[in-house]
Tab-separated table of C-alpha atoms in Angstrom:
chain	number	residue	atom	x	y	z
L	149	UNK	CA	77.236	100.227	109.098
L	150	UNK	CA	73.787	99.970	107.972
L	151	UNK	CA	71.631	102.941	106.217
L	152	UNK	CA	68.133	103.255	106.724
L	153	UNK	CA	66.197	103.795	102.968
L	154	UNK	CA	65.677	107.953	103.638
L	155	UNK	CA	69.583	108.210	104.478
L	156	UNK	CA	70.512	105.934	101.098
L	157	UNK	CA	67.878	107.980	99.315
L	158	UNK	CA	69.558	111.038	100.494
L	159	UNK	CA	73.727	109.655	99.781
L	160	UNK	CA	72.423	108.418	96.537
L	161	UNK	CA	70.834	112.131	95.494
L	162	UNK	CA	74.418	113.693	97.024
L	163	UNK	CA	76.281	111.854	95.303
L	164	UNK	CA	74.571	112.109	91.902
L	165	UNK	CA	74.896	116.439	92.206
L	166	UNK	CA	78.702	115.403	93.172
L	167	UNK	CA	79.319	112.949	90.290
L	168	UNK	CA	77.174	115.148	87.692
L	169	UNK	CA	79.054	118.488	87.742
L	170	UNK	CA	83.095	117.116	88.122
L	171	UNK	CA	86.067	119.235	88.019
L	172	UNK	CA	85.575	122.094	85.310
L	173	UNK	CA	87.973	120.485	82.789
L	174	UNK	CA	85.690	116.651	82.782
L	175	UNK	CA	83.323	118.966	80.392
L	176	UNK	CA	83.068	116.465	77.124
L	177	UNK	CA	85.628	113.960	78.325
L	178	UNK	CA	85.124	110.100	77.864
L	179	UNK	CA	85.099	107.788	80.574
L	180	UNK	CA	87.276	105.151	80.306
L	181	UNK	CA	89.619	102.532	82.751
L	182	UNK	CA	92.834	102.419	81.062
L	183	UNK	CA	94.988	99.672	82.096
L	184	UNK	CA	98.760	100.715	81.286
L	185	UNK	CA	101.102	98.458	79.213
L	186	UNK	CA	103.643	96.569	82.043
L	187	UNK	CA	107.785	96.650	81.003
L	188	UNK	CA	109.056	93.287	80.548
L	189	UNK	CA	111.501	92.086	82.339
L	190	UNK	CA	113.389	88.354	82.935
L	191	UNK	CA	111.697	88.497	85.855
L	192	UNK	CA	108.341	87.191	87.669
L	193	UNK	CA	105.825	89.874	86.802
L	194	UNK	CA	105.051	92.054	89.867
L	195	UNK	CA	103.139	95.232	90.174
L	196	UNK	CA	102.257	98.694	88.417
L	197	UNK	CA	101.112	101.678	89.812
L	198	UNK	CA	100.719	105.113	88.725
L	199	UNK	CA	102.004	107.942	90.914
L	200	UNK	CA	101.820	111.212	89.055
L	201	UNK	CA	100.261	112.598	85.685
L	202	UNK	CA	101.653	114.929	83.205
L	203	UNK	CA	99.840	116.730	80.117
L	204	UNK	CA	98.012	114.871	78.027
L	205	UNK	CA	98.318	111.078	78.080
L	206	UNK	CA	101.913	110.787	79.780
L	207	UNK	CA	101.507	109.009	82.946
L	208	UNK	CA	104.759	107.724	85.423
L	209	UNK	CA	104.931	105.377	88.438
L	210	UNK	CA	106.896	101.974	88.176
L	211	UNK	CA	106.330	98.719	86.888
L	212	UNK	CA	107.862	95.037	88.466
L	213	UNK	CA	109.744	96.827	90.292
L	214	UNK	CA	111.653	99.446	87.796
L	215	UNK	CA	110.811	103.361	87.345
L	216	UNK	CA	108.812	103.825	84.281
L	217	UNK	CA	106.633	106.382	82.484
L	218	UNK	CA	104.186	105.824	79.927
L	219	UNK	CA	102.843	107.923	76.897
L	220	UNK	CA	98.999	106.038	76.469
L	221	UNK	CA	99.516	103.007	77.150
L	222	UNK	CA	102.784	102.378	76.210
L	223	UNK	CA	105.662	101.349	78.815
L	224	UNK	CA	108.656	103.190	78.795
L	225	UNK	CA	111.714	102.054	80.890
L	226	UNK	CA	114.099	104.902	82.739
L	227	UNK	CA	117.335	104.139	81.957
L	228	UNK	CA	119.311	102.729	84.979
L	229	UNK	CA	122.690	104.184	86.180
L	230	UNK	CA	125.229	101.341	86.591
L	231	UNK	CA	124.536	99.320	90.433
L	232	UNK	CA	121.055	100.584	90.434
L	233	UNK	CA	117.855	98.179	90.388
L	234	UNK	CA	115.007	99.581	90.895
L	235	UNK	CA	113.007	102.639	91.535
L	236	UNK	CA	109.875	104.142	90.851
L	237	UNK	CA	108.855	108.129	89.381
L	238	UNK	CA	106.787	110.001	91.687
L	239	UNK	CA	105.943	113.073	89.854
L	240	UNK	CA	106.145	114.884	86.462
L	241	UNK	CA	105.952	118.961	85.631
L	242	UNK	CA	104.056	120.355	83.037
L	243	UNK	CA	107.291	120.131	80.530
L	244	UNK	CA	107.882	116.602	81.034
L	245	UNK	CA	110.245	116.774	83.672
L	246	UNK	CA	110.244	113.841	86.197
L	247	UNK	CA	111.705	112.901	89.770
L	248	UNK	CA	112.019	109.885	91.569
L	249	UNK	CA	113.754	107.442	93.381
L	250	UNK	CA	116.144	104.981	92.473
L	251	UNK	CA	116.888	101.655	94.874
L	252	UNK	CA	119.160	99.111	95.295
L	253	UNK	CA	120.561	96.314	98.029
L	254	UNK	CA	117.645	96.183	100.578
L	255	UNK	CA	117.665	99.832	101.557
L	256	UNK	CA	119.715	102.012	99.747
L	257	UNK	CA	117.982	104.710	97.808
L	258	UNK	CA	118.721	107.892	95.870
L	259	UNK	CA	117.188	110.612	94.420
L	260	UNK	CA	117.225	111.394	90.716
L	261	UNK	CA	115.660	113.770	87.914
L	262	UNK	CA	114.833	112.709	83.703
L	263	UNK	CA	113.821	114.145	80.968
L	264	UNK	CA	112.512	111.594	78.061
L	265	UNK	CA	115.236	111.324	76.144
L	266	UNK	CA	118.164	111.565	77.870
L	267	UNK	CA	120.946	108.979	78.529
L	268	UNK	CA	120.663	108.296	81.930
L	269	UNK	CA	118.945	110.117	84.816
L	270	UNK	CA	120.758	112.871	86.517
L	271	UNK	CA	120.936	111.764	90.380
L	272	UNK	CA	120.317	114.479	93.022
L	273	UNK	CA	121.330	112.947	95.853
L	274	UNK	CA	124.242	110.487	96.992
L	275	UNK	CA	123.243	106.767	98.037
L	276	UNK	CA	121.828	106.572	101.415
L	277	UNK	CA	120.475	104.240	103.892
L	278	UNK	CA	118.309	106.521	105.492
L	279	UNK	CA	115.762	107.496	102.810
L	280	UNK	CA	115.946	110.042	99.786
L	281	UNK	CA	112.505	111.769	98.110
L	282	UNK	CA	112.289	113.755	95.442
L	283	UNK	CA	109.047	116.074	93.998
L	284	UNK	CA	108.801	118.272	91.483
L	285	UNK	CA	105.994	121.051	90.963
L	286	UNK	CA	103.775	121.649	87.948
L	287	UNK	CA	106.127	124.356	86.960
L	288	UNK	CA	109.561	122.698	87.640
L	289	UNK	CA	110.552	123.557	91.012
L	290	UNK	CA	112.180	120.848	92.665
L	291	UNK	CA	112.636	119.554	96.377
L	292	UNK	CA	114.898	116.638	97.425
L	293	UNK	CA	115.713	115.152	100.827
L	294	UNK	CA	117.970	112.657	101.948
L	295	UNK	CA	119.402	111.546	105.378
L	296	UNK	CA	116.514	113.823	106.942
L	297	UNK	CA	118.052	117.344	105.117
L	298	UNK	CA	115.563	118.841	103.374
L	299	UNK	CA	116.675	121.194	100.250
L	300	UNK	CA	114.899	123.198	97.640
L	301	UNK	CA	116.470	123.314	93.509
L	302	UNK	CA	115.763	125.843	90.921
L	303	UNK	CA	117.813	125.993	87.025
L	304	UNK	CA	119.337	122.711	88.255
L	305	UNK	CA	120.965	123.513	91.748
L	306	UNK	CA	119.879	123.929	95.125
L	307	UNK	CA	119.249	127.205	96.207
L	308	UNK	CA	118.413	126.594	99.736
L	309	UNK	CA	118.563	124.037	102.682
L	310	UNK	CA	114.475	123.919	104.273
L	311	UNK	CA	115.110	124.855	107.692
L	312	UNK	CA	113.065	123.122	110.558
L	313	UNK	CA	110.332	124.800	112.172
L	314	UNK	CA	110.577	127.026	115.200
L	315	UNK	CA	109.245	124.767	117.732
L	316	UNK	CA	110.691	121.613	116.333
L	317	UNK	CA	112.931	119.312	118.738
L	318	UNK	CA	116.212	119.311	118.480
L	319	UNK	CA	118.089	116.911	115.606
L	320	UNK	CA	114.719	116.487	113.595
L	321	UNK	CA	114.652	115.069	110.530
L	322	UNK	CA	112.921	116.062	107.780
L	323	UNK	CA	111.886	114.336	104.169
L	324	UNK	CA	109.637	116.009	101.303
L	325	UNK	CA	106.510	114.942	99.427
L	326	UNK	CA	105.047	117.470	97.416
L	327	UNK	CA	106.231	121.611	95.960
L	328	UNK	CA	102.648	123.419	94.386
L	329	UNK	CA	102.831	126.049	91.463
L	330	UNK	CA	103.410	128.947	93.532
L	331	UNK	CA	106.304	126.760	95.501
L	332	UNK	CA	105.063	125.943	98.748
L	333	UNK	CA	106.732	122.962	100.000
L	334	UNK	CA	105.033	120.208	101.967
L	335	UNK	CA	107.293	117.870	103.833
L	336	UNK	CA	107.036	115.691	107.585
L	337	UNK	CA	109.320	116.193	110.203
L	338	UNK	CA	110.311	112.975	112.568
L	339	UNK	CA	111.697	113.867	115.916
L	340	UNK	CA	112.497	112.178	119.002
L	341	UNK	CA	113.364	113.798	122.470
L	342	UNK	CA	114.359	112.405	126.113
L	343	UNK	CA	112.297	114.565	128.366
L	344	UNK	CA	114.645	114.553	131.946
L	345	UNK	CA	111.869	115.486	133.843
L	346	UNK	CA	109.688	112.313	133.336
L	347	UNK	CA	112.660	109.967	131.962
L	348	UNK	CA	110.397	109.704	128.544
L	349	UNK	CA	110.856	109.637	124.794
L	350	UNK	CA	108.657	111.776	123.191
L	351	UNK	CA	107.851	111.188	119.465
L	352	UNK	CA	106.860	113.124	116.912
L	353	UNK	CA	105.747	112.753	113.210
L	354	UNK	CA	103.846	115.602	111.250
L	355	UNK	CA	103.202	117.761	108.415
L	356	UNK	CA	105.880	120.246	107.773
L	357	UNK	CA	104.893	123.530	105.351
L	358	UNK	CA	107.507	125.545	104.112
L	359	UNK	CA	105.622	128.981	102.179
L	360	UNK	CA	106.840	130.224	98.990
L	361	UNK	CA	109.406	132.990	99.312
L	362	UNK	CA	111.763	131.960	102.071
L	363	UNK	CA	108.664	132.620	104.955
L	364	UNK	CA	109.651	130.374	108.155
L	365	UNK	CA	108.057	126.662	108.060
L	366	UNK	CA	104.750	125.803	109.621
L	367	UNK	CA	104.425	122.740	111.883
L	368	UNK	CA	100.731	121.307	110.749
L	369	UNK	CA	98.601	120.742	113.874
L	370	UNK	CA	97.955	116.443	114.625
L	371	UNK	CA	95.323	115.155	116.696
L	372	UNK	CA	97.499	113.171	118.452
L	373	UNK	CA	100.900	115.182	118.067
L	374	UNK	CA	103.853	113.287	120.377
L	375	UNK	CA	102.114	109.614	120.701
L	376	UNK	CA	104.353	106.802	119.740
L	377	UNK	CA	101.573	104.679	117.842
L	378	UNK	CA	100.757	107.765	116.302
L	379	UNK	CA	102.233	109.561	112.658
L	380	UNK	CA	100.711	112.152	110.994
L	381	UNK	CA	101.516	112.034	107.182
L	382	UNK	CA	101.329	115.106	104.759
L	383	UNK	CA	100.903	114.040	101.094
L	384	UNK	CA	100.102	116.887	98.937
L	385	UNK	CA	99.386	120.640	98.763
L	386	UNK	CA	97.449	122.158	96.499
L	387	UNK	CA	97.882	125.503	94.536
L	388	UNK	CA	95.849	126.945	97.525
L	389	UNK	CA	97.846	125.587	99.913
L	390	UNK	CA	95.404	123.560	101.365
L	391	UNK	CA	97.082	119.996	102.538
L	392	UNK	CA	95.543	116.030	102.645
L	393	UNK	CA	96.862	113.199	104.377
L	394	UNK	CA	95.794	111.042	106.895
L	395	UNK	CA	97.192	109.873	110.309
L	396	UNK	CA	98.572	106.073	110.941
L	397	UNK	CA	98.156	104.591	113.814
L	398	UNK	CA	99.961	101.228	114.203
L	399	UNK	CA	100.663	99.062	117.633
L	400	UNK	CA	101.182	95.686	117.202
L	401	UNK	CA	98.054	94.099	115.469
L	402	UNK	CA	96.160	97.438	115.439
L	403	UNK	CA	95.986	99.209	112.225
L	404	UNK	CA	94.434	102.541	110.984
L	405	UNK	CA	94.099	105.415	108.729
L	406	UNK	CA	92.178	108.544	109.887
L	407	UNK	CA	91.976	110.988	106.447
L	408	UNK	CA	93.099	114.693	107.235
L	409	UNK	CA	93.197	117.918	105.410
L	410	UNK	CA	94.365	121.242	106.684
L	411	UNK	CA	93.901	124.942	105.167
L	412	UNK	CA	95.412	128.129	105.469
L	413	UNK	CA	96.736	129.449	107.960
L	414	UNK	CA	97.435	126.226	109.587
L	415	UNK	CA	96.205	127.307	113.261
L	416	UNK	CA	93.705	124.193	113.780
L	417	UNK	CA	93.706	120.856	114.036
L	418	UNK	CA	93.060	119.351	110.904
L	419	UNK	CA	89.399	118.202	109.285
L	420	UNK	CA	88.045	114.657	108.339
L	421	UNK	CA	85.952	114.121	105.246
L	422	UNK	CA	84.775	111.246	106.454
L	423	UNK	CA	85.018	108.068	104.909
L	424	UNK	CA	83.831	105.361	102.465
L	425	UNK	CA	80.926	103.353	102.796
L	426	UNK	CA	81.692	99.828	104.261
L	427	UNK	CA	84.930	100.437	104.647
L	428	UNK	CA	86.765	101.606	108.103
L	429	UNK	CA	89.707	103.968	107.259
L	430	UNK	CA	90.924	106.417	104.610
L	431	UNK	CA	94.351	107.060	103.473
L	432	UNK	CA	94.893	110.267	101.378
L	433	UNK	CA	97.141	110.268	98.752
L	434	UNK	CA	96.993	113.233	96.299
L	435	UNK	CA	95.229	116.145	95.270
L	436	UNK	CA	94.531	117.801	91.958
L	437	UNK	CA	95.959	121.468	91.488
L	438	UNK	CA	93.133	123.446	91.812
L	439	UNK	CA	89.884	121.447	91.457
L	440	UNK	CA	89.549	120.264	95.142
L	441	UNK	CA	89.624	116.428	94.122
L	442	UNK	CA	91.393	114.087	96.387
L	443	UNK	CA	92.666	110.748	96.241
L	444	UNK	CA	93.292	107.801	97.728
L	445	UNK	CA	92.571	103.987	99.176
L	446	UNK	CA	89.631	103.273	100.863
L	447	UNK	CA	90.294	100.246	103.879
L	448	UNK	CA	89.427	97.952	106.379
L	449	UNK	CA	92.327	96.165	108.599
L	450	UNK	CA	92.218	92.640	109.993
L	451	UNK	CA	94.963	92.044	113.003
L	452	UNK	CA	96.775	94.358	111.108
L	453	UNK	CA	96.609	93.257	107.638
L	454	UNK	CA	94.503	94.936	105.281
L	455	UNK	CA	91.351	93.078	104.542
L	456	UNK	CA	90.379	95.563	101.491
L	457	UNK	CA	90.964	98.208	99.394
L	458	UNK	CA	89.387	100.737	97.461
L	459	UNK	CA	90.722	102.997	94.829
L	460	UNK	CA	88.959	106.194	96.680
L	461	UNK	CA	87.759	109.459	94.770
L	462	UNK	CA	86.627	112.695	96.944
L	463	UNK	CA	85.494	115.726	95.413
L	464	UNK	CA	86.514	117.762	97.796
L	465	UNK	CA	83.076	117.906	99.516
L	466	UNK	CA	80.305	115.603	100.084
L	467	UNK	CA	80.730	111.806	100.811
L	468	UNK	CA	83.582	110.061	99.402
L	469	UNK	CA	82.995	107.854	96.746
L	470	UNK	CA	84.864	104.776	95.186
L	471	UNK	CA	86.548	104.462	91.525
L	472	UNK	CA	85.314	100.825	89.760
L	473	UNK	CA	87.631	98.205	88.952
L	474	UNK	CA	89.903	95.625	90.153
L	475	UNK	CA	88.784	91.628	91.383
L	476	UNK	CA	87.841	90.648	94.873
L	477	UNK	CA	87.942	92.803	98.452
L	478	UNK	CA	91.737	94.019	97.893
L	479	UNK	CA	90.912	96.267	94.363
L	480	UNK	CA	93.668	98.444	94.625
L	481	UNK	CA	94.308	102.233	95.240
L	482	UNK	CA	94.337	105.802	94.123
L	483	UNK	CA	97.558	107.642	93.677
L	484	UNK	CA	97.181	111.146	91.394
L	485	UNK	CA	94.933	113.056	90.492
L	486	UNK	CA	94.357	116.287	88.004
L	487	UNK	CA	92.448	119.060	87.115
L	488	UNK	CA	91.127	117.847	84.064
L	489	UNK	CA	89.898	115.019	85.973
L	490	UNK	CA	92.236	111.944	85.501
L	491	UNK	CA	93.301	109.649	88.461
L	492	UNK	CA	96.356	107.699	88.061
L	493	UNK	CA	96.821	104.278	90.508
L	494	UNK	CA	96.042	100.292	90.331
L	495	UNK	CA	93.710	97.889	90.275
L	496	UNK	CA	93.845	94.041	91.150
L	497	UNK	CA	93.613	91.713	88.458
L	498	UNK	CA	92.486	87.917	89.730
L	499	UNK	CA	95.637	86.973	90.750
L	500	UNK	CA	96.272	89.449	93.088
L	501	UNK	CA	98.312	91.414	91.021
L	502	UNK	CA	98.308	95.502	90.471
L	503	UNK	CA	98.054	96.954	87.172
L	504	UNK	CA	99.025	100.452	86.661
L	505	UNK	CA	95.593	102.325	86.218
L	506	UNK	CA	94.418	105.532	84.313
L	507	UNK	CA	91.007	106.807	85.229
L	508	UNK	CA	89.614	109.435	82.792
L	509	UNK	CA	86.443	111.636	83.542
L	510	UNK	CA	86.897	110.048	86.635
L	511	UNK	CA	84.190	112.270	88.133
L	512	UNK	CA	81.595	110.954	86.335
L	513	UNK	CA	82.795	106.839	87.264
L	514	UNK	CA	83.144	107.713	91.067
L	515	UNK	CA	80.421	106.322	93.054
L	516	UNK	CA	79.017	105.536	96.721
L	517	UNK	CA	78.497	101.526	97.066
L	518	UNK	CA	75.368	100.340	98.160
L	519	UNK	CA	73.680	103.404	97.463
């Protein structure tokens, strides 16, 4: 789409005011696009990716193919239990401790908890063929799922199975993606149901929010709640409570991603930031704690295939804006995101391969192309 000079004139002044204040804890940072260390392995060398960010400079995601987290730059492998092969760490507390998921076969998966350290991780679910998550909160808490049960930990055991929501359809399943401070839980609940009356199957996939202190689960609003090409992702909650994610639409060689946040208390139908310049759809991906920042990948589809990708930075108002680096149309994506304005993800190197990616004062490198 094509801006006349007044509307440029105007994104370009926006986005300055956005770019020049940043999250409160950017004040005297340095900006910098720090390209993580890969592990080695006997291997072909795959991808890297960042997917959550502790204090300081400890960063986790995977690398070729094998959980991993790093302090700087340096690569550090998670030991392996015995049959395992893979895996990747999604998130880190404030103390260090991290969850992930551990994978072997095609699609066999578990969840597991480590500390830096230890042995071996601790697993916190059994193998399973039908999906495990894991997520842990700034302050510890931890939520699992596996074999679409739901179930909250504290001191190392589970304390409580998260029930479905009220109006949910019978046999639902349910899977987890992010716990805040306070210990909301954000999860998505999959359901299908025969309706007799018009011989259909009606499908659903959306946000599920369970509130701190045992208060019954909300089912997030969707725009298009029980359409089959339709699924409405939750990805994160902030310490507000206020949820991102985006809803996928995919039928055959039709492709997209329609960004989506919701607020307190949950009674609408979620909001749209809007999206990045010159590119069609928005996925979002993470959000910082308390800042407002958002991230994500910015893209366009071709008969389903994606065509290009931006590592995407939104501060929470105003127009969303890109994060530099990476080679060619397909540059990679955004994946975490903190109050002291980091952003953990990849970037594309020429040969099509993604390097796990550290962004810091990443307020102040965001910007709006073609402005």
């Amino acid at each position: 789409m094509r801006k006349t000079t007044a509307t440029a004139a105007a994104a370009l002044a926006l986005a300055g005011l956005v770019t020049g204040a940043g999250p409160a804890g950017a004040a005297g940072c340095t900006p910098e696009l720090r390209t993580l260390d890969a592990l080695s392995t006997a291997g072909p060398t795959r991808t890297g990716t960042v997917h959550g960010l502790g204090h300081g400079d400890l960063a986790v995601g995977t690398s070729n193919g094998l959980p991993v987290y790093w302090t700087g730059t340096t690569a550090h492998a998670v030991p392996l239990p015995d049959g395992w092969t893979g895996g990747t760490v999604g998130s880190v507390s404030d103390n260090g401790m991290m969850v992930g998921t551990l994978t072997r076969d095609v699609d066999t998966t578990a969840a597991f908890s480590y500390r830096p350290g230890d042995a071996q991780v601790r697993l916190l679910t059994g193998p399973t063929r039908s999906g495990a998550t894991a997520a842990i909160s700034s302050t510890g808490r931890v939520v699992t799922s596996e074999n679409g049960v739901a179930k909250e930990w504290a001191n190392g055991s589970v304390v409580r199975e998260l029930p479905a929501p009220a109006d949910a359809y019978p046999n639902s399943r349910l899977s987890v993606s992010s716990v805040n401070k306070r210990g909301d839980v954000l999860g998505n609940l999959y359901s299908e149901f025969w309706n007799q009356e018009t011989d259909e199957i009606i499908m659903r996939f959306h946000p599920v929010v369970w509130p701190a202190g045992g208060y019954p689960a909300y089912s997030l609003r969707a725009w298009n709640q029980e359409a089959q090409m339709h699924s409405t992702i939750g990805s994160a909650i902030d310490d507000r409570g206020r949820v991102v994610g985006h809803e996928w639409t995919a039928w055959r060689e039709l492709q997209h991603l329609r960004p989506a946040t919701w607020k307190q208390p949950y009674d609408a139908l979620p909001a749209e930031p809007g999206r990045l310049a010159g590119e069609e759809d928005l996925s979002l991906d993470a959000t910082s704690p308390t800042s407002g920042a958002v991230v994500g990948a910015a893209v366009s589809f071709e008969e389903g295939w994606r065509k290009s990708s931006q590592p995407a930075y939104w501060p929470g108002k105003g127009p969303v804006l890109a994060l530099p680096g990476g080679s060619g149309p397909r540059r990679g994506s955004a994946h975490a995101v903190t109050d002291d304005d980091r952003v953990g993800g990849s970037v594309l190197d020429e040969n099509g391969l993604g390097r796990a990616t550290v962004w810091t004062c990443a307020s102040k490198q965001a910007f709006l192309p073609g402005a």
